[in-house]
Short mmCIF file of C-alpha atoms and ligand atoms in Angstrom, two decimals:
data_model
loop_
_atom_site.label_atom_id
_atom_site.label_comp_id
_atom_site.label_asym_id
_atom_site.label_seq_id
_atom_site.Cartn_x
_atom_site.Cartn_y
_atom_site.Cartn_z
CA UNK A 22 154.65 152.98 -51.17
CA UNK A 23 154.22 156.35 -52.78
CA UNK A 24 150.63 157.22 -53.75
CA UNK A 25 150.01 156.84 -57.34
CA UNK A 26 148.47 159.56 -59.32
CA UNK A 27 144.55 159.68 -59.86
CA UNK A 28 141.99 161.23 -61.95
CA UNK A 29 138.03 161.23 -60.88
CA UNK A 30 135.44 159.61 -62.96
CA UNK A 31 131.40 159.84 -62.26
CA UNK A 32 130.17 157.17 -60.77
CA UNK A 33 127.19 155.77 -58.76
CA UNK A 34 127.49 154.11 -55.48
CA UNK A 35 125.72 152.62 -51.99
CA UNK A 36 126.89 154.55 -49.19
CA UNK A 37 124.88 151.62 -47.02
CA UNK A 38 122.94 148.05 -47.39
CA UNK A 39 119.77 150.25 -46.64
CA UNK A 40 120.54 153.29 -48.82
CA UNK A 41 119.55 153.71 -52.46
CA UNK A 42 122.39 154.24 -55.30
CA UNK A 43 123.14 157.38 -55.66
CA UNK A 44 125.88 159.72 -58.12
CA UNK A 45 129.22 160.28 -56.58
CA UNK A 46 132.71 160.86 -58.14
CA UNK A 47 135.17 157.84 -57.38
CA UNK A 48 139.36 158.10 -58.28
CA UNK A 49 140.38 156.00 -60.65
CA UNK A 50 144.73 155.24 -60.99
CA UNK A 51 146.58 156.84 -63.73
CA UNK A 52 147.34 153.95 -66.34
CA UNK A 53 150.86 152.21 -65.22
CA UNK A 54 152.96 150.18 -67.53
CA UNK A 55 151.10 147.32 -68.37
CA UNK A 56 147.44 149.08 -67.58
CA UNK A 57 144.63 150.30 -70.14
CA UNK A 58 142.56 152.94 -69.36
CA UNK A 59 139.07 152.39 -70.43
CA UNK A 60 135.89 155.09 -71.76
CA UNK A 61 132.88 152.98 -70.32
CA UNK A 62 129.69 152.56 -72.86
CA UNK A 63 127.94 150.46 -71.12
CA UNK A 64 127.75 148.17 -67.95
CA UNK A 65 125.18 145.29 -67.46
CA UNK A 66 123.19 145.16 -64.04
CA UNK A 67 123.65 141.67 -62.60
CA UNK A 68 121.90 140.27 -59.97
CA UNK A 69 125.38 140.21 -57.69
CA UNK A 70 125.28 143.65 -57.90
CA UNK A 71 122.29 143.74 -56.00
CA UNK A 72 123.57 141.20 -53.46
CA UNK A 73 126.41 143.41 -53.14
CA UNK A 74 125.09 146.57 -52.48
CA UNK A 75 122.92 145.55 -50.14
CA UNK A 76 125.52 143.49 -47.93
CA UNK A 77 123.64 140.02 -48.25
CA UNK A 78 127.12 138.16 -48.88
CA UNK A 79 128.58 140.00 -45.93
CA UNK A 80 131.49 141.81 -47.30
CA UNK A 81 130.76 144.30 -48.88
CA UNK A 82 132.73 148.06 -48.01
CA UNK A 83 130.72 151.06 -48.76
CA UNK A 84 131.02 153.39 -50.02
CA UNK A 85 130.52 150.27 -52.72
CA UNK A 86 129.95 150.74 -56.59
CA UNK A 87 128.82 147.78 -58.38
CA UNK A 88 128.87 146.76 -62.03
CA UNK A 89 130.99 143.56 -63.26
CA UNK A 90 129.92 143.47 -67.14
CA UNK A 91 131.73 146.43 -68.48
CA UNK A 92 131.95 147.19 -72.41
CA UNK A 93 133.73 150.13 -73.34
CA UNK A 94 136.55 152.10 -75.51
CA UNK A 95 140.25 151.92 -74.75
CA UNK A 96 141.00 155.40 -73.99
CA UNK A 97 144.95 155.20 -73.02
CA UNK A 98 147.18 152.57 -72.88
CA UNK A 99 150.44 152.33 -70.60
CA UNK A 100 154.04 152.23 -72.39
CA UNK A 101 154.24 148.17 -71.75
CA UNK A 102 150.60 147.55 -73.63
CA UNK A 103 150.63 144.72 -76.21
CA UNK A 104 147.47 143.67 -76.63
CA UNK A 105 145.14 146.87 -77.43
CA UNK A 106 145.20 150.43 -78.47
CA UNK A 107 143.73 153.67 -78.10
CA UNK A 108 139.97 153.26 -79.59
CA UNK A 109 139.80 149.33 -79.14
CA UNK A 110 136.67 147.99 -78.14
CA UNK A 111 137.26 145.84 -75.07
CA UNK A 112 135.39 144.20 -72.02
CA UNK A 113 136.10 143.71 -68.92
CA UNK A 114 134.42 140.99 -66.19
CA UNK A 115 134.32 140.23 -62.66
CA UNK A 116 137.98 139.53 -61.71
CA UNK A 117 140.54 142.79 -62.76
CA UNK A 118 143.70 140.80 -61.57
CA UNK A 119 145.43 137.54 -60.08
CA UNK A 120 148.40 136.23 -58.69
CA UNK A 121 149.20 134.75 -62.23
CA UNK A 122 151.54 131.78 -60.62
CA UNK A 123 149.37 129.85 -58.84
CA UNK A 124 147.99 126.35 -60.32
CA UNK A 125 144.50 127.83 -60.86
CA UNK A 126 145.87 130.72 -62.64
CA UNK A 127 148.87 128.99 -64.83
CA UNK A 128 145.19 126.62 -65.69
CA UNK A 129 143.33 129.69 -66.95
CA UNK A 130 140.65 129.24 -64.09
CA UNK A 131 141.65 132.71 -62.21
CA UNK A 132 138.43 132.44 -60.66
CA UNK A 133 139.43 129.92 -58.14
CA UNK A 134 142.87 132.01 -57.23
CA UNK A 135 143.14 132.70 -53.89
CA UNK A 136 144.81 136.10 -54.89
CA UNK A 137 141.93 137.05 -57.22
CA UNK A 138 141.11 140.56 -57.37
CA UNK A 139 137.32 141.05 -57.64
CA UNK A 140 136.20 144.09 -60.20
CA UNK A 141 134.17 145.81 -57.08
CA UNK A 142 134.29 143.91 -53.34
CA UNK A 143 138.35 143.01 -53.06
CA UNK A 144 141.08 145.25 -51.61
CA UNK A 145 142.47 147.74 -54.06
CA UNK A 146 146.05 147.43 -53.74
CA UNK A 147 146.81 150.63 -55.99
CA UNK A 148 144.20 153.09 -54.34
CA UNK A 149 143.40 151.39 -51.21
CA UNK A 150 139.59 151.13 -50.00
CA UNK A 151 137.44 148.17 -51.64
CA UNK A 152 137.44 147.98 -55.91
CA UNK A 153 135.00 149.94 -57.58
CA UNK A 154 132.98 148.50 -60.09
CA UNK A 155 131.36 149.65 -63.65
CA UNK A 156 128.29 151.85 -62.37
CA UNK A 157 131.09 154.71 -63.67
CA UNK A 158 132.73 156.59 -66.38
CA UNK A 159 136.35 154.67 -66.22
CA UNK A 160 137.99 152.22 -65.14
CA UNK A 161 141.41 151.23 -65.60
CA UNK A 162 142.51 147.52 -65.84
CA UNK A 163 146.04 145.40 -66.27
CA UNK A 164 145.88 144.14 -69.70
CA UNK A 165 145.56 140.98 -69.04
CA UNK A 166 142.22 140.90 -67.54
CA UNK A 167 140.78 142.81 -70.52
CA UNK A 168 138.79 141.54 -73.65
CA UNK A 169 138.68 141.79 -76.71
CA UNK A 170 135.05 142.45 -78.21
CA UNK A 171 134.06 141.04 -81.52
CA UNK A 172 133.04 144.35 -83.80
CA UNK A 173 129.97 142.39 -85.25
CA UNK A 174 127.91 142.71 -82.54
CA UNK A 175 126.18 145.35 -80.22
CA UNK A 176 128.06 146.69 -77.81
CA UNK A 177 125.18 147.16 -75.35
CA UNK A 178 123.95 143.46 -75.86
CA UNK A 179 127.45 142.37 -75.63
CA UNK A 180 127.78 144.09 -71.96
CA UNK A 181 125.59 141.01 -70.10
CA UNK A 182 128.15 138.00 -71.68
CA UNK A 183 131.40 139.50 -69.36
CA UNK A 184 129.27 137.83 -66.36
CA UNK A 185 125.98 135.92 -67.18
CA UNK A 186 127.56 134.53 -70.75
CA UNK A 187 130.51 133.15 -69.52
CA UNK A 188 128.93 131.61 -65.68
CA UNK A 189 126.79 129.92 -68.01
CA UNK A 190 129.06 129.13 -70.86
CA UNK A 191 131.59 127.82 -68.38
CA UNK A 192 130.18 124.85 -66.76
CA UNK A 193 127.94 123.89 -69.97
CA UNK A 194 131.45 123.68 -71.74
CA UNK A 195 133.61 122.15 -68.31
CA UNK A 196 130.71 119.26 -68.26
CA UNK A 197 130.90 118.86 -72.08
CA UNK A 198 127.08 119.27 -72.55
CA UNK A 199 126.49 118.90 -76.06
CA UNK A 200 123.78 117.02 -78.84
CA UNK A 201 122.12 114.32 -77.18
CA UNK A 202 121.94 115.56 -73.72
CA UNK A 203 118.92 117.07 -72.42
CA UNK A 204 119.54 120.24 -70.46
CA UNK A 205 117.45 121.76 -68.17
CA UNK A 206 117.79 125.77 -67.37
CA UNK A 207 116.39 126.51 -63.88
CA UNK A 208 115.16 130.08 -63.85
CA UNK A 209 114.77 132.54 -66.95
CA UNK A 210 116.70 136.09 -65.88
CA UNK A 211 120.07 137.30 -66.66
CA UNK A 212 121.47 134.62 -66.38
CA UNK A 213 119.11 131.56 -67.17
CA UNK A 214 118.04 133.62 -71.10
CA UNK A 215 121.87 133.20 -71.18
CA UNK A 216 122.20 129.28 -70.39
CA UNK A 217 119.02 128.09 -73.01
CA UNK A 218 120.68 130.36 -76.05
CA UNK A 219 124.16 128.50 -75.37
CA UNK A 220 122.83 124.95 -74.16
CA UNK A 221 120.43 125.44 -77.67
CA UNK A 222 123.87 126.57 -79.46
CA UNK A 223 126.04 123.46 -78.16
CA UNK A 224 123.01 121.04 -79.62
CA UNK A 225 121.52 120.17 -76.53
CA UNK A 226 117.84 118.97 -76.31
CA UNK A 227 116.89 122.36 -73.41
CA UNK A 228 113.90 122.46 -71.24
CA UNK A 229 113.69 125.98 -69.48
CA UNK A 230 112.20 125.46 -65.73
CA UNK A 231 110.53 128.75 -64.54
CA UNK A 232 108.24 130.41 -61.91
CA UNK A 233 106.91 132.95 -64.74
CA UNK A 234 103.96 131.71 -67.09
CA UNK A 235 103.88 134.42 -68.56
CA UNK A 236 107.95 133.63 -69.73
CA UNK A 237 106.95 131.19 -71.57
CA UNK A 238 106.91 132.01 -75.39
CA UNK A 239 109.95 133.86 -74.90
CA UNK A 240 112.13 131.18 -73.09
CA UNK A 241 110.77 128.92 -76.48
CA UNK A 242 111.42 131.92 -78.85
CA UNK A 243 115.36 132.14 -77.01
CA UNK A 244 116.20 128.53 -77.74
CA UNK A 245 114.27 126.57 -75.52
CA UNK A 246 112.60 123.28 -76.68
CA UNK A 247 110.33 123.18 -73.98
CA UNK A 248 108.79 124.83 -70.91
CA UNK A 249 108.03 123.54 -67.59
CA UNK A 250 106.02 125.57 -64.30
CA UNK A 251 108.01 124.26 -61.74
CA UNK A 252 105.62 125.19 -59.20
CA UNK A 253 103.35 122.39 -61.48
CA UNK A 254 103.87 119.20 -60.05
CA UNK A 255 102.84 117.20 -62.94
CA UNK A 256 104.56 118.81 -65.11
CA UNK A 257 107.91 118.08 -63.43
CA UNK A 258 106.61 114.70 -62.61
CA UNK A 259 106.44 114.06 -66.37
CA UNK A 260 110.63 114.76 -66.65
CA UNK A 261 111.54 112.32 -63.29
CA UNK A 262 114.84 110.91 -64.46
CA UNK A 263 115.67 112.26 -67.71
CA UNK A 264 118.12 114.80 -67.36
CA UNK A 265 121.89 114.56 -68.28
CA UNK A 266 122.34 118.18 -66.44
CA UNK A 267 120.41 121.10 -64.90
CA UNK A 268 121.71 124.33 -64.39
CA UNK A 269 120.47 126.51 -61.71
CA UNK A 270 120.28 130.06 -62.12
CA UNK A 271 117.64 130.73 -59.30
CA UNK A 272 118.77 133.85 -56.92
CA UNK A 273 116.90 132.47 -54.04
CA UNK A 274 117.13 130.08 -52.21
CA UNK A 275 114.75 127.14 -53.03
CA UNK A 276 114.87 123.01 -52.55
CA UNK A 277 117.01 121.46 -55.36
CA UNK A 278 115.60 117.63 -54.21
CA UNK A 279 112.79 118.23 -57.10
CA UNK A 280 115.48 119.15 -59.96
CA UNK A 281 117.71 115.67 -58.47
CA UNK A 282 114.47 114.20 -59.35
CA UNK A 283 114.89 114.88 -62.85
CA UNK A 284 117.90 113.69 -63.47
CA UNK A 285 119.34 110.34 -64.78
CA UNK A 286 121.95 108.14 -62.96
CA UNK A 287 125.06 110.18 -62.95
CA UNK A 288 123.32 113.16 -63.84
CA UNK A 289 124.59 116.75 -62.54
CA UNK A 290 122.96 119.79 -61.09
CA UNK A 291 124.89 122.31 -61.24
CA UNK A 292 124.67 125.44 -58.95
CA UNK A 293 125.59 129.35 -60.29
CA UNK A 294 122.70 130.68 -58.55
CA UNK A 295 124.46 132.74 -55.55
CA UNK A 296 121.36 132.96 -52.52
CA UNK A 297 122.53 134.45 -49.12
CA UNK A 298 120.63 131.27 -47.51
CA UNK A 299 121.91 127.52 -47.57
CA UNK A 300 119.57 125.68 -50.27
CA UNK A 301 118.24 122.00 -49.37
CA UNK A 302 118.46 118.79 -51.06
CA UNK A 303 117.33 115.39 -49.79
CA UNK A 304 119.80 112.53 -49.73
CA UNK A 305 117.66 110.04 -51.68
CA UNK A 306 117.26 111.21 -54.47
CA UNK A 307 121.13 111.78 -54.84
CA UNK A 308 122.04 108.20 -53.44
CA UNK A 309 119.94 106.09 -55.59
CA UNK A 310 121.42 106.91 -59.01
CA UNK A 311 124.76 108.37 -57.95
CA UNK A 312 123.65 112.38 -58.51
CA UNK A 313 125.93 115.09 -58.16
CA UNK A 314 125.42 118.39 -57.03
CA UNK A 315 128.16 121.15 -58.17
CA UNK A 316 128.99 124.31 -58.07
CA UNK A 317 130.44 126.76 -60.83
CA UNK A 318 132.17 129.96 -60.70
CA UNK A 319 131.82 132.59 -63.46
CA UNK A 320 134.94 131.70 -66.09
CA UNK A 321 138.39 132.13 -66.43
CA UNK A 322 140.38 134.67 -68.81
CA UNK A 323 141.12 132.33 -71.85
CA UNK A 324 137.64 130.85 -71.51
CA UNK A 325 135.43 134.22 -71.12
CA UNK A 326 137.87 135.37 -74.68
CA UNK A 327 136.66 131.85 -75.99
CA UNK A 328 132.72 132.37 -75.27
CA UNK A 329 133.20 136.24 -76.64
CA UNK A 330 134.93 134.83 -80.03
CA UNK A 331 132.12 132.02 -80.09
CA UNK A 332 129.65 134.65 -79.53
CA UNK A 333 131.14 136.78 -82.34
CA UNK A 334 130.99 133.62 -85.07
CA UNK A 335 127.35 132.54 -83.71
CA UNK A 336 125.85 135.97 -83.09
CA UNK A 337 124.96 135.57 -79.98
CA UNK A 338 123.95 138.67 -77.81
CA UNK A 339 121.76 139.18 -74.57
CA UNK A 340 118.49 140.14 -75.24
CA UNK A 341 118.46 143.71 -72.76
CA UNK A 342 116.92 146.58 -71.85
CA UNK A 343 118.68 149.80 -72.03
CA UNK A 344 118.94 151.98 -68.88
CA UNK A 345 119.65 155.30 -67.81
CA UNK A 346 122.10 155.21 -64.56
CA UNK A 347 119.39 157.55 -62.43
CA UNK A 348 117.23 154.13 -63.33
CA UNK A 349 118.89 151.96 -61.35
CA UNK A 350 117.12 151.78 -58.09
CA UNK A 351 114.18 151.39 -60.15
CA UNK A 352 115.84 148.11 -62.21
CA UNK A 353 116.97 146.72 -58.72
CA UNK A 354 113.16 146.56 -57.80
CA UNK A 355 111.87 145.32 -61.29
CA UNK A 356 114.78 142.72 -61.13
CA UNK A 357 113.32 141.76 -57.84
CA UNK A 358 110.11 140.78 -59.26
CA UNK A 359 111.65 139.04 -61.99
CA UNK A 360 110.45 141.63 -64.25
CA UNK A 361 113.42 141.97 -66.86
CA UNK A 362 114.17 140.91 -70.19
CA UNK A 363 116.24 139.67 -69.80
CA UNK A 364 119.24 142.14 -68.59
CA UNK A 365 119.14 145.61 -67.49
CA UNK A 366 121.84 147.52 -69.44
CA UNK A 367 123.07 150.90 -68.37
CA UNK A 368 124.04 153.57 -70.61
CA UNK A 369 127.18 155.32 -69.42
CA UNK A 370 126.12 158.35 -71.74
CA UNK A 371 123.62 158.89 -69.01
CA UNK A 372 126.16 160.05 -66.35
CA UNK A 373 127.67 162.66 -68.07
P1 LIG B 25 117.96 137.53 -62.26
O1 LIG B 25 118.09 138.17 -63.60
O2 LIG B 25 117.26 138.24 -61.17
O3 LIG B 25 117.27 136.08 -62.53
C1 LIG B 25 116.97 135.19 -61.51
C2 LIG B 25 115.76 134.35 -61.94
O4 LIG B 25 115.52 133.37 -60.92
C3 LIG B 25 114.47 135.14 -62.02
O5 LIG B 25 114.28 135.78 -63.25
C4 LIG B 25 113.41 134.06 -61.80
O6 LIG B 25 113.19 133.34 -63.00
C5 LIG B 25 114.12 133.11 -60.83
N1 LIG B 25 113.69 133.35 -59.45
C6 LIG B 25 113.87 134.49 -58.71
N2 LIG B 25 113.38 134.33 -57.48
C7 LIG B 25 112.92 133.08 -57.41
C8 LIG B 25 112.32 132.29 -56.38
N3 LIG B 25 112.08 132.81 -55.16
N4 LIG B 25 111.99 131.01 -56.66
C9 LIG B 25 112.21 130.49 -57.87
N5 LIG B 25 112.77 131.19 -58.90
C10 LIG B 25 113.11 132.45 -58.66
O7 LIG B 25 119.40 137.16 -61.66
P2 LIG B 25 120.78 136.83 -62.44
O8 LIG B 25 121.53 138.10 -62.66
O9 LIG B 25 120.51 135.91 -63.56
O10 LIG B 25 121.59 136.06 -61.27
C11 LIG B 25 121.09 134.85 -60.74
C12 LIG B 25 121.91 134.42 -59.57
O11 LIG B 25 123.22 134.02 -60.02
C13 LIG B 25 122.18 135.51 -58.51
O12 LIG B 25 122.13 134.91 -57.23
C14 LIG B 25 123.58 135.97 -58.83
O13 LIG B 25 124.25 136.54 -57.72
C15 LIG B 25 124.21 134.66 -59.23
N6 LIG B 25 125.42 134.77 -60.04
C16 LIG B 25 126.37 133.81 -59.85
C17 LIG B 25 127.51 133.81 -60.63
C18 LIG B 25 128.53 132.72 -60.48
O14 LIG B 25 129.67 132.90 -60.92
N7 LIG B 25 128.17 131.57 -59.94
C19 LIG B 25 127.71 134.81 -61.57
C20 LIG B 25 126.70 135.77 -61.75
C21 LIG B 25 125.56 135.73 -60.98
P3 LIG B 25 111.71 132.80 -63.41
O15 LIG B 25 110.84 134.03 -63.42
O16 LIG B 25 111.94 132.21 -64.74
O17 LIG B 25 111.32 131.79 -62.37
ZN1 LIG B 26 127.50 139.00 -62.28
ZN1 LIG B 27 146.68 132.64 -58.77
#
């Protein structure tokens, strides 16, 4: 295979699980026929980019640059580009490519396609090595794993919806949540600020479970209808079997048997949450009214363009805080102690 041709971009990367992030200059591939080269103006900081860099899935290849919510300008386009042109304002998430024939991707769910290319932590079959994510300049993506970004809203509060929008807006959607259900949100951070505006959005009745008294006037001020300590026994004593769904957003591991608690025959808890350590759950409580617990996977292409469009009509942005890139180790820590809100956002005009 001949090598293709490169350019550098800035970047920021781990060079080990124990090793802070740090600049760097990664190669990025020229734009081929059907590729579009992409300015970066922002990139969210997700959670799984802390997993990642610090090896606590397993597989990560250093060195390893994270970043999976990517917002930025179309800079070049290859000759065999339909969709977008120079100057475009487009997105980009955490898959850049697929096998495209497989059942799961002729479905639109290209997340569950056993040849899906990860934005950072898969095999880059241009360059070699492991993907590099977002924490950069550039990237360059096929065209069919970009996004189009509604002009109406901020680009920097767009940047969080390419990962925790659409892992939230996919399985509130796939389990048709909707007026008269009562959702419950477990867990107020990137992702969890993102599940109570869109369960509020769909007309769902939303309770927002956290750790963080201190969360909650802004959990009720994002959408919530009400707030529950779930380290407060009472107070989640007071909910026992009156949920139609709960989705968990937690990072840690934790015991799900008091969330099956809360929900009513049938009901669903729903997993996004990603710990490194198996989470429990007692049989009971899933036996006597026929509870499920599920897991779901960020979203597929048509669906992540469908929560970006609905995002566009509703207004709907992340509520973030904007970052310089030398901040990240910092935001990593802060994130740590749940202290964000509710997204870290990184500037790319910071790397220059
Ligand atoms: P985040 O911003 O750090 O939010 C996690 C929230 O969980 C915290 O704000 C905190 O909320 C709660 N929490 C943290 N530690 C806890 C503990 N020990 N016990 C109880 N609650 C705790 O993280 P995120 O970016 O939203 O990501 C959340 C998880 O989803 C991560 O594991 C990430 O890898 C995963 N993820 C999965 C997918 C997918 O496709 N399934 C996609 C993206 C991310 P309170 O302060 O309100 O308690
Ligand atoms: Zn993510
Ligand atoms: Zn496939």
């Amino acid at each position: 295979m001949p090598t293709p041709r490169a350019y550098s971009v800035k970047a920021y990367s781990a060079s080990s699980a124990k090793s802070p992030l740090a600049a760097t200059t990664i190669s990025r591939r020229e734009p081929g026929a059907t590729d579009v080269k992409i300015d970066i103006l922002y990139c969210g900081v997700c959670h799984s980019d802390l997993h990642f860099a610090r090896n606590e899935w397993n597989f990560t290849q250093y060195p390893a640059v994270p970043g999976h919510e990517i917002i930025g300008r179309v800079a070049a386009v290859g000759p065999g580009v339909k969709k977008f042109k120079t100057g475009d304002l487009v997105g980009v998430g955490c898959m850049v490519d697929s096998c495209r024939t497989c059942p799961d991707c002729q479905s639109g769910l290209e997340q569950f396609c056993s040849g899906m290319v990860m934005t950072y932590g898969s095999t880059d079959k241009h360059l070699g090595g492991g993907t590099l994510g977002g924490y950069a300049q550039g990237i360059v993506v096929t065209e069919d794993f970009v996004l189009r970004i509604p002009e109406n809203l901020s680009p920097a509060a767009v940047a969080p919806l390419l990962c925790a929008g659409i892992t939230t807006y996919s399985p509130l959607r796939h389990w048709k949540v909707g007026a008269g259900h009562k959702v419950g949100i477990v867990g107020l951070g990137g992702l969890g600020h993102m599940g109570v505006k869109f369960a509020r959005a769909l007309g769902a009745h939303v309770v927002l479970f956290t750790t963080s008294p201190g969360k909650t006037a802004d959990a009720l001020r994002l959408g919530a209808h009400e707030v529950v300590i779930s380290k407060d026994d009472a107070q989640m004593a007071a909910h026992a079997g009156s949920f139609d769904f709960i989705l968990n957003t937690v990072s840690a591991a934790l015991d799900l048997s008091p969330y099956a608690n809360l929900l009513k025959r049938d009901g669903n808890l729903v997993l996004v949450g990603a710990p490194e350590k198996p989470l429990s759950v007692a049989a009971f409580p899933l036996l006597f009214r026929r509870r499920s617990v599920s897991g779901s996977l960020i979203g597929g292409l048509p669906e992540t363009q469908e929560m970006l469009d609905f995002c566009g009509r509703q207004g709907i942005t992340s509520d973030i805080e904007v970052i310089r890139m030398d901040q990240i180790n910092e935001a990593y820590e802060r994130m740590l102690k749940s202290d964000v809100k509710y997204r870290f956002v990184i500037d790319m005009a910071s790397l220059k």
